[in-house]
PDB file of C-alpha atoms and ligand atoms in Angstrom:
ATOM      1  CA  MET A   1      56.478  54.257  53.070  1.00 64.00           C
ATOM      2  CA  TYR A   2      53.186  52.480  52.789  1.00 57.00           C
ATOM      3  CA  LEU A   3      49.497  52.664  54.390  1.00 50.00           C
ATOM      4  CA  TYR A   4      48.279  49.702  52.874  1.00 37.00           C
ATOM      5  CA  GLN A   5      47.839  46.017  53.887  1.00 34.00           C
ATOM      6  CA  TYR A   6      51.306  44.104  53.204  1.00 34.00           C
ATOM      7  CA  ASN A   7      50.335  41.924  50.395  1.00 39.00           C
ATOM      8  CA  GLY A   8      52.695  39.093  51.307  1.00 39.00           C
ATOM      9  CA  LYS A   9      54.964  39.183  48.004  1.00 38.00           C
ATOM     10  CA  ILE A  10      58.150  37.347  48.440  1.00 37.00           C
ATOM     11  CA  ILE A  11      61.339  39.430  47.753  1.00 35.00           C
ATOM     12  CA  ASP A  12      64.141  37.483  46.071  1.00 38.00           C
ATOM     13  CA  PHE A  13      67.252  39.262  47.289  1.00 37.00           C
ATOM     14  CA  SER A  14      69.531  37.332  44.550  1.00 36.00           C
ATOM     15  CA  VAL A  15      67.718  39.376  41.715  1.00 37.00           C
ATOM     16  CA  LEU A  16      69.516  42.343  43.021  1.00 37.00           C
ATOM     17  CA  PHE A  17      72.800  41.116  41.925  1.00 39.00           C
ATOM     18  CA  LEU A  18      71.493  40.483  38.398  1.00 39.00           C
ATOM     19  CA  GLN A  19      70.072  43.717  37.894  1.00 42.00           C
ATOM     20  CA  PRO A  20      71.194  44.987  34.331  1.00 43.00           C
ATOM     21  CA  SER A  21      72.259  48.716  33.859  1.00 45.00           C
ATOM     22  CA  PHE A  22      69.208  50.776  33.300  1.00 44.00           C
ATOM     23  CA  SER A  23      68.107  50.732  29.786  1.00 44.00           C
ATOM     24  CA  ALA A  24      66.206  53.638  28.402  1.00 44.00           C
ATOM     25  CA  ALA A  25      63.491  51.650  26.997  1.00 51.00           C
ATOM     26  CA  THR A  26      62.322  49.447  29.475  1.00 69.00           C
ATOM     27  CA  MET A  27      60.949  49.727  33.300  1.00 73.00           C
ATOM     28  CA  SER A  28      61.626  47.407  35.773  1.00 87.00           C
ATOM     29  CA  LEU A  29      60.595  46.503  39.357  1.00 94.00           C
ATOM     30  CA  LEU A  30      63.613  46.812  41.615  1.00 95.00           C
ATOM     31  CA  PRO A  31      64.157  44.656  44.533  1.00 97.00           C
ATOM     32  CA  ILE A  32      63.159  46.395  47.995  1.00 98.00           C
ATOM     33  CA  LEU A  33      65.818  45.906  50.864  1.00 98.00           C
ATOM     34  CA  GLU A  34      64.043  44.874  54.009  1.00 98.00           C
ATOM     35  CA  PHE A  35      64.931  45.560  57.890  1.00 98.00           C
ATOM     36  CA  PRO A  36      67.307  44.658  59.250  1.00 97.00           C
ATOM     37  CA  ASP A  37      69.380  44.616  56.056  1.00 97.00           C
ATOM     38  CA  PRO A  38      72.457  46.582  56.992  1.00 98.00           C
ATOM     39  CA  ARG A  39      72.371  48.424  53.919  1.00 98.00           C
ATOM     40  CA  LEU A  40      69.420  50.316  54.825  1.00 98.00           C
ATOM     41  CA  ARG A  41      71.930  52.073  57.173  1.00 98.00           C
ATOM     42  CA  THR A  42      73.739  53.731  54.427  1.00 98.00           C
ATOM     43  CA  VAL A  43      73.950  57.279  54.411  1.00 98.00           C
ATOM     44  CA  ALA A  44      73.153  58.565  50.870  1.00 98.00           C
ATOM     45  CA  GLU A  45      75.272  60.823  48.611  1.00 98.00           C
ATOM     46  CA  PRO A  46      74.023  64.075  47.019  1.00 98.00           C
ATOM     47  CA  VAL A  47      72.890  63.814  43.262  1.00 98.00           C
ATOM     48  CA  THR A  48      75.297  65.744  41.092  1.00 98.00           C
ATOM     49  CA  VAL A  49      74.626  64.300  37.413  1.00 98.00           C
ATOM     50  CA  PHE A  50      70.997  64.901  36.097  1.00 98.00           C
ATOM     51  CA  ASN A  51      71.023  62.330  32.817  1.00 98.00           C
ATOM     52  CA  ASP A  52      68.855  59.724  31.259  1.00 98.00           C
ATOM     53  CA  GLU A  53      70.090  56.981  33.311  1.00 97.00           C
ATOM     54  CA  LEU A  54      68.759  59.177  36.654  1.00 98.00           C
ATOM     55  CA  ARG A  55      65.590  59.730  35.005  1.00 98.00           C
ATOM     56  CA  GLN A  56      65.402  55.978  34.074  1.00 97.00           C
ATOM     57  CA  LEU A  57      66.273  54.870  37.524  1.00 98.00           C
ATOM     58  CA  ILE A  58      63.353  57.303  38.843  1.00 98.00           C
ATOM     59  CA  LYS A  59      60.894  55.661  36.287  1.00 97.00           C
ATOM     60  CA  ASP A  60      61.643  52.237  37.652  1.00 97.00           C
ATOM     61  CA  MET A  61      61.561  53.764  41.263  1.00 98.00           C
ATOM     62  CA  PHE A  62      57.880  54.837  40.364  1.00 98.00           C
ATOM     63  CA  GLU A  63      56.959  51.413  39.133  1.00 97.00           C
ATOM     64  CA  THR A  64      58.322  49.763  41.917  1.00 98.00           C
ATOM     65  CA  MET A  65      56.480  52.031  44.222  1.00 98.00           C
ATOM     66  CA  TYR A  66      53.395  51.646  42.587  1.00 97.00           C
ATOM     67  CA  ASP A  67      53.633  48.067  42.315  1.00 96.00           C
ATOM     68  CA  ALA A  68      54.407  47.714  45.981  1.00 96.00           C
ATOM     69  CA  PRO A  69      51.972  49.313  46.425  1.00 95.00           C
ATOM     70  CA  GLY A  70      53.438  52.257  48.550  1.00 96.00           C
ATOM     71  CA  ILE A  71      53.292  56.054  48.495  1.00 97.00           C
ATOM     72  CA  GLY A  72      56.948  56.888  48.910  1.00 98.00           C
ATOM     73  CA  LEU A  73      60.125  55.272  48.135  1.00 98.00           C
ATOM     74  CA  ALA A  74      63.764  55.948  48.626  1.00 98.00           C
ATOM     75  CA  ALA A  75      66.488  55.071  46.442  1.00 98.00           C
ATOM     76  CA  THR A  76      68.131  53.535  49.657  1.00 98.00           C
ATOM     77  CA  GLN A  77      65.643  51.056  49.825  1.00 98.00           C
ATOM     78  CA  ILE A  78      66.596  49.605  46.293  1.00 98.00           C
ATOM     79  CA  ASN A  79      70.289  49.783  47.406  1.00 98.00           C
ATOM     80  CA  VAL A  80      70.975  52.902  45.494  1.00 98.00           C
ATOM     81  CA  HIS A  81      72.659  55.296  47.973  1.00 98.00           C
ATOM     82  CA  GLN A  82      71.930  58.715  45.993  1.00 98.00           C
ATOM     83  CA  ARG A  83      69.569  61.340  47.649  1.00 98.00           C
ATOM     84  CA  ILE A  84      66.635  60.461  45.401  1.00 98.00           C
ATOM     85  CA  ILE A  85      62.932  59.769  46.549  1.00 98.00           C
ATOM     86  CA  THR A  86      59.825  58.992  44.651  1.00 98.00           C
ATOM     87  CA  ILE A  87      56.461  59.951  46.325  1.00 98.00           C
ATOM     88  CA  ASP A  88      52.739  59.891  45.041  1.00 98.00           C
ATOM     89  CA  THR A  89      50.040  60.553  47.922  1.00 97.00           C
ATOM     90  CA  SER A  90      47.134  60.873  45.716  1.00 96.00           C
ATOM     91  CA  GLU A  91      44.382  58.647  45.911  1.00 94.00           C
ATOM     92  CA  GLU A  92      44.289  58.316  42.012  1.00 95.00           C
ATOM     93  CA  LYS A  93      48.077  57.752  42.027  1.00 95.00           C
ATOM     94  CA  ASN A  94      48.296  60.238  39.479  1.00 95.00           C
ATOM     95  CA  ASP A  95      50.438  62.807  41.206  1.00 97.00           C
ATOM     96  CA  PRO A  96      54.049  61.684  41.013  1.00 98.00           C
ATOM     97  CA  LEU A  97      56.470  63.986  42.989  1.00 98.00           C
ATOM     98  CA  VAL A  98      60.257  63.557  42.470  1.00 98.00           C
ATOM     99  CA  VAL A  99      62.402  64.710  45.052  1.00 98.00           C
ATOM    100  CA  ILE A 100      66.110  65.085  44.884  1.00 98.00           C
ATOM    101  CA  ASN A 101      68.941  66.349  47.203  1.00 98.00           C
ATOM    102  CA  PRO A 102      65.929  67.463  49.587  1.00 98.00           C
ATOM    103  CA  GLN A 103      66.190  69.902  52.412  1.00 98.00           C
ATOM    104  CA  VAL A 104      63.193  70.243  55.008  1.00 98.00           C
ATOM    105  CA  GLU A 105      62.570  73.125  57.046  1.00 98.00           C
ATOM    106  CA  ILE A 106      60.138  72.554  60.007  1.00 97.00           C
ATOM    107  CA  LEU A 107      57.307  75.257  59.975  1.00 97.00           C
ATOM    108  CA  THR A 108      55.340  74.712  63.108  1.00 95.00           C
ATOM    109  CA  ASP A 109      55.890  73.388  66.700  1.00 94.00           C
ATOM    110  CA  GLU A 110      52.785  71.258  66.168  1.00 94.00           C
ATOM    111  CA  THR A 111      53.249  67.534  66.129  1.00 96.00           C
ATOM    112  CA  GLU A 112      51.027  64.472  65.005  1.00 93.00           C
ATOM    113  CA  LYS A 113      51.097  60.771  66.032  1.00 95.00           C
ATOM    114  CA  GLN A 114      50.365  58.947  62.809  1.00 94.00           C
ATOM    115  CA  GLN A 115      50.540  55.206  62.004  1.00 96.00           C
ATOM    116  CA  GLU A 116      53.374  54.567  59.461  1.00 97.00           C
ATOM    117  CA  GLY A 117      54.347  51.696  57.599  1.00 97.00           C
ATOM    118  CA  CYS A 118      57.078  50.923  55.354  1.00 98.00           C
ATOM    119  CA  LEU A 119      57.922  48.803  52.366  1.00 98.00           C
ATOM    120  CA  SER A 120      61.293  47.911  53.954  1.00 98.00           C
ATOM    121  CA  VAL A 121      59.350  46.820  57.132  1.00 98.00           C
ATOM    122  CA  PRO A 122      56.782  44.840  55.595  1.00 96.00           C
ATOM    123  CA  GLY A 123      53.655  44.126  57.657  1.00 96.00           C
ATOM    124  CA  TYR A 124      54.243  46.621  60.484  1.00 97.00           C
ATOM    125  CA  TYR A 125      52.376  49.609  61.160  1.00 97.00           C
ATOM    126  CA  GLU A 126      53.272  51.706  64.304  1.00 97.00           C
ATOM    127  CA  ASP A 127      52.582  55.230  65.565  1.00 97.00           C
ATOM    128  CA  VAL A 128      55.374  57.845  64.982  1.00 97.00           C
ATOM    129  CA  VAL A 129      55.252  61.406  66.113  1.00 97.00           C
ATOM    130  CA  ARG A 130      56.510  63.963  63.473  1.00 97.00           C
ATOM    131  CA  PRO A 131      55.820  67.692  62.793  1.00 97.00           C
ATOM    132  CA  THR A 132      52.804  68.428  60.634  1.00 94.00           C
ATOM    133  CA  ASN A 133      53.975  71.283  58.551  1.00 97.00           C
ATOM    134  CA  ILE A 134      57.214  71.587  56.579  1.00 98.00           C
ATOM    135  CA  ARG A 135      58.736  73.290  53.538  1.00 98.00           C
ATOM    136  CA  LEU A 136      60.307  71.004  51.276  1.00 98.00           C
ATOM    137  CA  THR A 137      63.190  72.331  48.660  1.00 98.00           C
ATOM    138  CA  ALA A 138      64.721  69.798  46.359  1.00 98.00           C
ATOM    139  CA  GLN A 139      65.591  69.390  42.853  1.00 98.00           C
ATOM    140  CA  ASP A 140      63.346  67.468  39.863  1.00 98.00           C
ATOM    141  CA  GLU A 141      64.676  64.931  37.727  1.00 98.00           C
ATOM    142  CA  HIS A 142      66.233  67.823  35.491  1.00 98.00           C
ATOM    143  CA  GLY A 143      67.994  69.215  38.290  1.00 98.00           C
ATOM    144  CA  LYS A 144      65.538  72.409  38.673  1.00 98.00           C
ATOM    145  CA  GLU A 145      65.105  73.298  42.090  1.00 98.00           C
ATOM    146  CA  TYR A 146      61.584  73.527  43.605  1.00 98.00           C
ATOM    147  CA  SER A 147      60.203  74.549  46.756  1.00 98.00           C
ATOM    148  CA  ILE A 148      56.732  73.356  48.541  1.00 98.00           C
ATOM    149  CA  GLU A 149      54.771  73.683  51.579  1.00 98.00           C
ATOM    150  CA  ALA A 150      53.709  70.370  52.811  1.00 97.00           C
ATOM    151  CA  ASP A 151      51.346  69.133  55.384  1.00 95.00           C
ATOM    152  CA  ASP A 152      49.352  65.844  56.652  1.00 93.00           C
ATOM    153  CA  LEU A 153      50.307  62.774  54.714  1.00 95.00           C
ATOM    154  CA  LEU A 154      53.010  64.461  52.231  1.00 97.00           C
ATOM    155  CA  ALA A 155      54.560  66.163  55.270  1.00 97.00           C
ATOM    156  CA  ILE A 156      54.771  63.017  57.098  1.00 97.00           C
ATOM    157  CA  CYS A 157      55.848  61.059  53.848  1.00 98.00           C
ATOM    158  CA  VAL A 158      58.723  63.357  52.612  1.00 98.00           C
ATOM    159  CA  GLN A 159      60.244  63.278  56.379  1.00 98.00           C
ATOM    160  CA  HIS A 160      60.144  59.247  56.680  1.00 98.00           C
ATOM    161  CA  GLU A 161      61.590  59.190  52.867  1.00 98.00           C
ATOM    162  CA  ILE A 162      64.356  61.603  54.292  1.00 98.00           C
ATOM    163  CA  ASP A 163      64.961  59.570  57.088  1.00 98.00           C
ATOM    164  CA  HIS A 164      65.919  56.462  54.603  1.00 98.00           C
ATOM    165  CA  LEU A 165      68.554  58.841  52.770  1.00 98.00           C
ATOM    166  CA  GLU A 166      70.071  59.262  56.339  1.00 98.00           C
ATOM    167  CA  GLY A 167      70.085  55.536  57.057  1.00 98.00           C
ATOM    168  CA  LYS A 168      67.055  55.701  59.358  1.00 98.00           C
ATOM    169  CA  LEU A 169      63.983  53.769  59.799  1.00 98.00           C
ATOM    170  CA  PHE A 170      60.536  54.274  61.394  1.00 98.00           C
ATOM    171  CA  VAL A 171      61.304  51.379  63.661  1.00 98.00           C
ATOM    172  CA  ASP A 172      64.024  53.878  65.322  1.00 98.00           C
ATOM    173  CA  TYR A 173      61.516  55.900  66.716  1.00 97.00           C
ATOM    174  CA  LEU A 174      59.929  52.691  68.724  1.00 97.00           C
ATOM    175  CA  SER A 175      60.773  51.295  71.879  1.00 97.00           C
ATOM    176  CA  PRO A 176      64.079  48.676  71.705  1.00 97.00           C
ATOM    177  CA  LEU A 177      61.730  45.985  72.704  1.00 97.00           C
ATOM    178  CA  LYS A 178      58.889  46.696  70.073  1.00 97.00           C
ATOM    179  CA  ARG A 179      61.893  47.293  67.257  1.00 97.00           C
ATOM    180  CA  ASN A 180      63.784  44.079  68.439  1.00 97.00           C
ATOM    181  CA  ARG A 181      60.530  42.132  68.150  1.00 97.00           C
ATOM    182  CA  ILE A 182      59.999  43.152  64.626  1.00 98.00           C
ATOM    183  CA  ARG A 183      63.671  42.696  63.843  1.00 97.00           C
ATOM    184  CA  SER A 184      63.538  38.965  65.103  1.00 97.00           C
ATOM    185  CA  LYS A 185      60.100  38.106  63.408  1.00 97.00           C
ATOM    186  CA  LEU A 186      61.387  39.722  59.910  1.00 97.00           C
ATOM    187  CA  ASP A 187      64.674  37.800  60.624  1.00 96.00           C
ATOM    188  CA  LYS A 188      62.616  34.548  60.886  1.00 96.00           C
ATOM    189  CA  LEU A 189      60.664  35.507  57.825  1.00 95.00           C
ATOM    190  CA  HIS A 190      63.755  35.981  55.762  1.00 94.00           C
ATOM    191  CA  ARG A 191      65.236  32.678  56.968  1.00 94.00           C
ATOM    192  CA  GLN A 192      62.123  30.870  55.898  1.00 92.00           C
ATOM    193  CA  LYS A 193      62.480  32.644  52.348  1.00 83.00           C
ATOM    194  CA  VAL A 194      66.138  31.417  51.755  1.00 74.00           C
TER     195      VAL A 194
HETATM  196 ZN1  LIG B   1      60.013  53.493  54.562  1.00 53.81          ZN
END
């Protein structure tokens, strides 16, 4: 998810297939899948092994997210179909949150309409209605379970990213007309890049 102006960067899909296995020493920027890529519809599997490879992947996800720039990234968006999310909603970009195998409990009947954007739907911002207060229970990069209450931007971001793990995108909340308009514009953009 991001709330910043799209910076017009060209994403090269071919790089995806050349990505080397994650090495411990380096960080790399990972290519981000863009709507309507069907791989974004994959339902992610739970993480069961918490090893160095996972922690390297998480480092690369943060690097990719900060570079985009975005405030949240789900592994689905980089074509890794495991239940892993990176988030940092702080202004200083110094408050990284690792969210693995998340579960959310809605704590309020209140909902709020907020403009959302997504690194996988570059250039588009639309209003989405979501509950404003949640409890997030998840594991960190070492498998340690934690539970936090979240509201405002963090609550929205967590729900947006968990949607990705279910193969869902924020454009799914829009009218078919709006969604199809975005789809055809991005399709056209992708064709121009090839
Ligand atoms: Zn997103």
